[in-house]
Coordinates of C-alpha atoms in Angstrom, one line a residue:
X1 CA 77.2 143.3 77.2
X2 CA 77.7 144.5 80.8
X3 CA 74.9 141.8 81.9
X4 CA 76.5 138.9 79.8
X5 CA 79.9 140.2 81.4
X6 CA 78.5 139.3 85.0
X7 CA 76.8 136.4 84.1
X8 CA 80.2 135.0 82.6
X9 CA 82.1 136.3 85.9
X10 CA 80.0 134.3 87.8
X11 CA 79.9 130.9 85.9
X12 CA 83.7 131.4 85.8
X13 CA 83.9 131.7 90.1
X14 CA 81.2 128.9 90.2
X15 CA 83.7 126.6 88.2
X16 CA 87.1 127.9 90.0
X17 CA 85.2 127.0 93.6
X18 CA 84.0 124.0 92.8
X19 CA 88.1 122.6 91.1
X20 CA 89.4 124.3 94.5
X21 CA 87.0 121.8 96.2
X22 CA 87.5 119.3 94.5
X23 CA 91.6 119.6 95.3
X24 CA 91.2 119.9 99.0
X25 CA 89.1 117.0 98.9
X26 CA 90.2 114.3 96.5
X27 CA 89.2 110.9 96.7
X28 CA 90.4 108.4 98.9
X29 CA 93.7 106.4 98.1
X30 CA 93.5 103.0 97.4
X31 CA 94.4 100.6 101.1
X32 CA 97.1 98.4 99.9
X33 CA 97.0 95.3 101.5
X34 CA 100.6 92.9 101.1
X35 CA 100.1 89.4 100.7
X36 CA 103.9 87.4 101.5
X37 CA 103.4 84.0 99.7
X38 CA 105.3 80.8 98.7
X39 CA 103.9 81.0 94.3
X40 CA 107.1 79.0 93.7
X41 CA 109.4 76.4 95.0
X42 CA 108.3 74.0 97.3
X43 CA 105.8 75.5 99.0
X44 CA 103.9 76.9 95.4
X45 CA 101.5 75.1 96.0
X46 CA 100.5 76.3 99.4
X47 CA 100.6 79.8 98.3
X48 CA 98.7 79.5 95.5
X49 CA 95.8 78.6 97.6
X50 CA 96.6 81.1 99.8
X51 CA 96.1 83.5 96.2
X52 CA 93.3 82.1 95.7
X53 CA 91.2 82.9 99.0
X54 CA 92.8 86.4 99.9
X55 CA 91.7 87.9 96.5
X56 CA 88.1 86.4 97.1
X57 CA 88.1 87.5 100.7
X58 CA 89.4 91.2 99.0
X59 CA 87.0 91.1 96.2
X60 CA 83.9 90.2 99.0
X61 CA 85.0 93.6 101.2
X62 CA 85.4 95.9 98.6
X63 CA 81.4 94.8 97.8
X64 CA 80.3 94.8 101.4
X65 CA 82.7 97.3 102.9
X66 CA 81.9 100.7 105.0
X67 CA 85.7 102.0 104.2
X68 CA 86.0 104.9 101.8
X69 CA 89.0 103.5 100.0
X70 CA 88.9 100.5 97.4
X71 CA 91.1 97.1 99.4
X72 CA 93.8 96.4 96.8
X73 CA 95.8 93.5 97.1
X74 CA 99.8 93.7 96.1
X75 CA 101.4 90.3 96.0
X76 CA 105.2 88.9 96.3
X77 CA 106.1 85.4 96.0
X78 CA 108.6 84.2 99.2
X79 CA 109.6 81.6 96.5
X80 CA 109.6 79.1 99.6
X81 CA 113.0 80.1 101.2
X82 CA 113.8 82.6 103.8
X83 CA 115.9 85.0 101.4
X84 CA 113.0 85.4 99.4
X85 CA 110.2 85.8 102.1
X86 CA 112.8 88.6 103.4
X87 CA 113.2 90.3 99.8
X88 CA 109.1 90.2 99.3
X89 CA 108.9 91.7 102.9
X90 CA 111.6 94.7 102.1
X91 CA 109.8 95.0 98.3
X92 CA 106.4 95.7 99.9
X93 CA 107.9 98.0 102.3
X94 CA 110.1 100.1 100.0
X95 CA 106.7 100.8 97.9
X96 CA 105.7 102.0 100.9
X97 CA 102.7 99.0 102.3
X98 CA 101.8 99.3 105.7
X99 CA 99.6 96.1 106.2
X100 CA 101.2 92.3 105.4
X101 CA 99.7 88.8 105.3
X102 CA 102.2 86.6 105.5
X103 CA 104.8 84.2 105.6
X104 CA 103.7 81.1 105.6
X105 CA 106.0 78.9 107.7
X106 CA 106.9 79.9 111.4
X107 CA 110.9 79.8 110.4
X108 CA 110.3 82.2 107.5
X109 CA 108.1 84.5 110.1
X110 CA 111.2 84.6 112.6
X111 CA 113.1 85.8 110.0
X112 CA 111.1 89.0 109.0
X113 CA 110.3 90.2 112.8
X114 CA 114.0 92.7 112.2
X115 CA 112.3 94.1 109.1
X116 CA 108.7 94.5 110.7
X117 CA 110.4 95.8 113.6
X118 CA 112.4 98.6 112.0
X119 CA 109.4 99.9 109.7
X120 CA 106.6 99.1 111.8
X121 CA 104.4 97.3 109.7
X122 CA 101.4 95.8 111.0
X123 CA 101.7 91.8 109.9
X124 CA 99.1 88.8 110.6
X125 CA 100.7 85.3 109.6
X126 CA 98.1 83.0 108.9
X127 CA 100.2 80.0 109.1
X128 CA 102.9 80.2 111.9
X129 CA 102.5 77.8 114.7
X130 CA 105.8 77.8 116.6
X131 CA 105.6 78.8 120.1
X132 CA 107.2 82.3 121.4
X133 CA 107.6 84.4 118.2
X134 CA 104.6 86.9 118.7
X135 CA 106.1 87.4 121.8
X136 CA 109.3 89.3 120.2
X137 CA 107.8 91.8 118.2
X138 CA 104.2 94.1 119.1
X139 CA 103.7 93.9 115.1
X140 CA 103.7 90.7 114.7
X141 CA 100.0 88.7 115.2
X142 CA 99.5 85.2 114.3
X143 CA 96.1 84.0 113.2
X144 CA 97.2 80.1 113.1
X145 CA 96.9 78.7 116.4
X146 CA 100.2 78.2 118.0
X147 CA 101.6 74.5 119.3
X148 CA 100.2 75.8 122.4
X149 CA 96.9 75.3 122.0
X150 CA 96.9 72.7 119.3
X151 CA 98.8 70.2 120.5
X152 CA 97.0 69.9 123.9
X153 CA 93.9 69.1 122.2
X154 CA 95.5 66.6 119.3
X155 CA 96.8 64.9 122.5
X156 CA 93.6 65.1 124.6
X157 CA 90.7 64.0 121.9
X158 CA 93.0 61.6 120.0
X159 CA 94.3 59.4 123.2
X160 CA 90.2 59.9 123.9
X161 CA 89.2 58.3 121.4
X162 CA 92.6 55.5 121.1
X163 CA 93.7 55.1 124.6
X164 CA 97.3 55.0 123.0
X165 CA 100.0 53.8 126.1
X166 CA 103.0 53.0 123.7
X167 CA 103.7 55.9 121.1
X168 CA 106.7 56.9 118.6
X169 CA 106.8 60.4 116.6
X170 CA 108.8 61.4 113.9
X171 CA 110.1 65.0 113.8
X172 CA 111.7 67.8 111.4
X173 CA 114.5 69.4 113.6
X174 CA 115.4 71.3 110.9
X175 CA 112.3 73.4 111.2
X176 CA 110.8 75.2 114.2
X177 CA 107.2 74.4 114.3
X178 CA 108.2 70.5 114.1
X179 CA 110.3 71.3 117.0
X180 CA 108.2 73.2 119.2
X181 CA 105.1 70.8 118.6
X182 CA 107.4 67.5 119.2
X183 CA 108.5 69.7 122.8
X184 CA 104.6 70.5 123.5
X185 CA 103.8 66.8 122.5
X186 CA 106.6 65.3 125.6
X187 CA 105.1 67.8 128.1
X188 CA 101.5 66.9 127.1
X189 CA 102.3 63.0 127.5
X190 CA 104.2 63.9 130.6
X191 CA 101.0 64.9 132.2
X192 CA 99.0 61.7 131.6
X193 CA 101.9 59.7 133.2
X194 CA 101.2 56.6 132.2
X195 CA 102.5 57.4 128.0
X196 CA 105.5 55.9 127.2
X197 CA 107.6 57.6 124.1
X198 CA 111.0 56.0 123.6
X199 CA 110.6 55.5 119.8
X200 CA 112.1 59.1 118.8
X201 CA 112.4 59.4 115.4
X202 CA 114.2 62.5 113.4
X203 CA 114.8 63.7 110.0
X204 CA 116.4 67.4 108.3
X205 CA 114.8 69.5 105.7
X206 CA 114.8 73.1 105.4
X207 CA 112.2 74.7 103.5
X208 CA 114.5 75.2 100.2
X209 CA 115.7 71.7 100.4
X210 CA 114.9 68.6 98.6
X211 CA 112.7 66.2 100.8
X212 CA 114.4 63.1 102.1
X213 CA 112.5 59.9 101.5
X214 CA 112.5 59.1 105.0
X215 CA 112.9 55.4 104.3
X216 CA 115.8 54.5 107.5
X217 CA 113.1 55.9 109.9
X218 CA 109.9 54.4 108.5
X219 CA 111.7 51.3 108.4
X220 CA 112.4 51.8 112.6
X221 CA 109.2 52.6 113.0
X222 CA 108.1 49.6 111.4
X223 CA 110.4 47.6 113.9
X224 CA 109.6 49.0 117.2
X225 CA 111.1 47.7 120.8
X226 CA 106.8 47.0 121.4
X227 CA 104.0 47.1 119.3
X228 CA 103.2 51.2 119.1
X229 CA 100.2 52.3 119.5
X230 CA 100.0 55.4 117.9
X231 CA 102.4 57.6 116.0
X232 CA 102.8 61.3 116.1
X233 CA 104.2 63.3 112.6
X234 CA 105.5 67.0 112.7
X235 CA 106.6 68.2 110.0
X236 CA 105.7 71.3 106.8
X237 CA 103.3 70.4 104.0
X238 CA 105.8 68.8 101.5
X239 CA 106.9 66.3 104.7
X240 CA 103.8 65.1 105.5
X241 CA 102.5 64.2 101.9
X242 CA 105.9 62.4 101.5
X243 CA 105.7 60.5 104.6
X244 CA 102.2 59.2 103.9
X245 CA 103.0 58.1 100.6
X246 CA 106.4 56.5 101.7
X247 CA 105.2 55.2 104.8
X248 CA 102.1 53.5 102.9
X249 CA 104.6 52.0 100.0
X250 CA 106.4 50.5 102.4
X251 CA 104.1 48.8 104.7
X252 CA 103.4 51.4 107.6
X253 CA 99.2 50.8 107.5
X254 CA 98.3 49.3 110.7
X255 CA 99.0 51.6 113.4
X256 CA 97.0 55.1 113.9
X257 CA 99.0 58.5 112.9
X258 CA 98.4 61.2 114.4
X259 CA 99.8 64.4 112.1
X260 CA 98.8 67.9 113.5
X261 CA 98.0 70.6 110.3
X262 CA 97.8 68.0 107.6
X263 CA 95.4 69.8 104.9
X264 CA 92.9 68.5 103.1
X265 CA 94.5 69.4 100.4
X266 CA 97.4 67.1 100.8
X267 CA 95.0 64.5 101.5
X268 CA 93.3 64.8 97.9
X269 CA 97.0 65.1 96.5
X270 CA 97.9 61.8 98.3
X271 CA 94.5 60.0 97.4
X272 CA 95.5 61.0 93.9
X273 CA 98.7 58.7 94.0
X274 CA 97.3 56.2 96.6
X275 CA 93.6 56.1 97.2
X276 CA 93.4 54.8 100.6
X277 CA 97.0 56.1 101.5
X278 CA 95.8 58.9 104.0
X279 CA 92.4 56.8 105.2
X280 CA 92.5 57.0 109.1
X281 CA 95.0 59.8 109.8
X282 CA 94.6 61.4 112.8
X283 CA 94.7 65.2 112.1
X284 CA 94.8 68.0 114.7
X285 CA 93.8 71.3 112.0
X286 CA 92.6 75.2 112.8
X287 CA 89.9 75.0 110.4
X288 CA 87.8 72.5 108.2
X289 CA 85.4 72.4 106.0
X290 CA 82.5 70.0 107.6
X291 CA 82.8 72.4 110.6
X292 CA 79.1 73.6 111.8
X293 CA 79.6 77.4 112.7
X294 CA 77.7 79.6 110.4
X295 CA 80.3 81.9 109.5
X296 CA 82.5 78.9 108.2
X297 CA 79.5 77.3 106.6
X298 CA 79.1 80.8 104.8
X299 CA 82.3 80.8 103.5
X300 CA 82.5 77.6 102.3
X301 CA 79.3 78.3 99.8
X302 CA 80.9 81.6 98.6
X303 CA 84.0 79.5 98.2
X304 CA 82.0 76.7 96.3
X305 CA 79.8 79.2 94.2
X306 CA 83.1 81.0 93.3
X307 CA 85.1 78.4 92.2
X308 CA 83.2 75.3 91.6
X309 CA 85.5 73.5 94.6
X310 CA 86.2 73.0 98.7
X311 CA 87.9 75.3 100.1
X312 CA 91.2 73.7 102.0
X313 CA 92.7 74.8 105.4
X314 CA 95.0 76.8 103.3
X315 CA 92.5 79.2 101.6
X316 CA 90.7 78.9 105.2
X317 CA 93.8 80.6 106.9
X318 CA 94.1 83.7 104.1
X319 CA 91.3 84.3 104.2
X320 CA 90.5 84.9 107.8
X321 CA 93.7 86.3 107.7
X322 CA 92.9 89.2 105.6
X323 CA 89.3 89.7 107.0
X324 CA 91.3 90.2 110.4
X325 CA 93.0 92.8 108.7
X326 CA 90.0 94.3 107.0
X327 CA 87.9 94.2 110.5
X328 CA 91.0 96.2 111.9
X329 CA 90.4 98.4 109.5
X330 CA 87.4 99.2 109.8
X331 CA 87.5 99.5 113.4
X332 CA 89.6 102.6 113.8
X333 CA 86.5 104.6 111.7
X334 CA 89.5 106.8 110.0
X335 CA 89.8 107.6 106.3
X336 CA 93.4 106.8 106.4
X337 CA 94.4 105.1 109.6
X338 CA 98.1 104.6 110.9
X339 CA 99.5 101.2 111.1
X340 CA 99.9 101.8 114.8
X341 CA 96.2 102.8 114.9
X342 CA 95.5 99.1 113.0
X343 CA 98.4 97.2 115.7
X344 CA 96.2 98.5 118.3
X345 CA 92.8 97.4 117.1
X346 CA 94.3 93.7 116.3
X347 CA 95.9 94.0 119.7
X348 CA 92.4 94.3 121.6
X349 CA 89.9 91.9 119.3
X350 CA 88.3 89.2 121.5
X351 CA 85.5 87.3 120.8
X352 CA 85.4 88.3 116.9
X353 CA 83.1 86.1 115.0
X354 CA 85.6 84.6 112.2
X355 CA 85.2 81.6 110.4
X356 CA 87.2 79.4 112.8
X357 CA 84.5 80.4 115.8
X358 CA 84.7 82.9 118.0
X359 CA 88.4 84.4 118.0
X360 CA 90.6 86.6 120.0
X361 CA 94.2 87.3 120.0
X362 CA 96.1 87.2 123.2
X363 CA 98.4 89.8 125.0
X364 CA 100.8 88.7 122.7
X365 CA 99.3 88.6 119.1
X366 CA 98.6 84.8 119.4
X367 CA 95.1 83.3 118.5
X368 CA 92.6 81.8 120.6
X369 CA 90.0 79.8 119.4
X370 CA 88.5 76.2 119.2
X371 CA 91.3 73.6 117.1
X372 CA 89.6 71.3 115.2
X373 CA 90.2 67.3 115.5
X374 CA 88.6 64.8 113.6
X375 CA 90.1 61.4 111.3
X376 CA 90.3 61.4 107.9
X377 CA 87.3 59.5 105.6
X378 CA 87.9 59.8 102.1
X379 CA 88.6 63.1 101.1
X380 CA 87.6 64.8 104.1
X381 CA 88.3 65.3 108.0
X382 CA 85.2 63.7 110.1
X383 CA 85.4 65.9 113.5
X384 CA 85.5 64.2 116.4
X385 CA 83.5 66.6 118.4
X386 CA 82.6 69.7 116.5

């Protein structure tokens, strides 16, 4: 008995060592990841996409990951305005998410930089394009490439290939990026010297207003002082497909447009109302899908083999968004890094290898890399140098 007695002792300590090791060392916590998106309203659309690719790019790391924790993905809809991208934002926060992809549009992303600010949450939007916001918050990066480096090269390869001398542009004022890329378009022009641009077109929509048919300044357009030669669109998603599909209704088909972040996927929507509707458009983008680079090429055939479809510019800019995110991550080699410890590793990435090409962000959280311009042949974007 005084033999089973020890034996029994020590089974017991074995069993009350190994639960006391098992307490001091439980298993990692799930890395939440918050993904800010438009799932209704008038950008629903948009963010649906955006869905789409961020839980494939989330699914793909947790297979292929060197983290201890599992990537989990918690998702708010912005509902397309800027009260709800600011509620999703303070919901995420609240349940205590360090990490945020999102907003989508560059007036939304102004509008969160307070709340980032205050609780110093690391955020990548994958969409905003406005010039100067990264520069007012140190947790703010932006994966989109700004007006800054788009519009120079939508300007250089597409008077390239036209040799445009007379030009008109239509513009949102109501919304930043429109803004800030009609301002970078002037300045561009300004430097060839010999562009002329006194067919100055405007129109109003916020992003939680219903989209004006635009008829008044197609209609001008269609009447110019001189025979344009090109014209130049800036406006969000819902704009574009409704100029395109006005503008064709009512005659506008023989002069080259130029429209800087039109998606693919607005070009498959349009072709679905008016086949030829969007043939020709000059588009200045950050990503496509007939791009060469392996990495996008890779992505594309998970894309395909995943869902049986493309991938548009909008999965494109989710999902490099999050694999930003993920490569920060991984970078700081901790089991639970800080979000400061994450700002820092986004704030010193250069020459990453990302499906848009070789990418780095700048001193301010802006990207640099390669835009992409090409015209538009049936459903797709032909590059014009690639």
């Amino acid at each position: 008995m005084r033999i089973l007695s020890i034996i029994l002792a020590t089974v017991l300590l074995i069993q009350l060592s190994s639960c006391d090791t098992n307490s001091e060392d439980p298993p990692p916590a799930d890395t939440v990841i918050g993904l800010a998106i438009p799932l209704t309203g008038s950008l629903a659309r948009v963010g649906q996409d955006m869905r789409l690719a961020a839980e494939m790019a989330t699914a793909l790391t947790n297979e292929d990951s060197t983290l201890d924790a599992t990537i989990r993905l918690s998702i708010e809809d912005t509902r397309s305005t800027a009260d709800g991208t600011k509620e999703a934002f303070e919901k995420l926060i609240a349940d205590g998410t360090q990490y945020i992809v999102g907003p989508y549009s560059s007036a939304n992303t102004e509008e969160i930089i307070p709340i980032i600010d205050e609780a110093g949450v690391v955020t990548i939007a994958p969409a905003s394009a406005a010039d100067g916001l990264s520069e007012e918050s140190q947790w703010l990066f932006r994966s989109s490439l700004t007006v800054d480096y788009l519009i120079p090269a939508a300007v250089k390869e597409t008077h390239d290939a036209l040799g445009y001398d007379y030009i008109a542009s239509l513009t949102n004022q109501a919304d930043r990026f429109s803004v800030s890329a009609f301002d970078k378009l002037v300045e561009e022009i300004g430097e060839i010297g010999r562009i002329r641009l006194d067919l100055k077109e405007t129109f109003a929509r916020f992003p939680d207003q219903a989209i004006p048919q635009m008829d008044s300044q197609i209609r001008s357009l269609l009447n110019p002082p001189q025979p344009l030669d090109a014209i130049f669109f800036f406006g969000l998603a819902p704009d574009r497909l409704n100029f395109i599909l006005r503008s064709h209704l009512l005659g506008l088909k023989n002069v080259p447009i130029i429209m800087p972040a039109l998606s693919t996927s607005d070009i498959r929507i349009a072709r679905e109302t008016v086949p030829d509707a969007t043939e020709g458009i000059y588009v200045a983008q950050v990503w496509v899908d007939g791009s060469s680079h392996p990495t996008s090429k890779a992505f594309v055939e998970a894309f395909q083999k995943r869902y049986s479809a493309l991938p548009n510019d909008f999965h494109a800019r989710a999902y490099a968004a999050i694999n930003l995110l993920f490569k920060a991550l991984e970078e700081t080699e901790a089991a639970s890094p800080t979000s400061d410890a994450v700002r820092v590793e986004l704030s010193e990435m250069r020459n990453v290898d990302t499906i848009y090409g070789p990418f780095s962000f700048d001193e301010n959280g802006d990207a640099i890399y390669s835009p992409r311009v090409g015209v538009v042949r049936g459903n797709t974007i032909e590059l014009l140098n690639d």
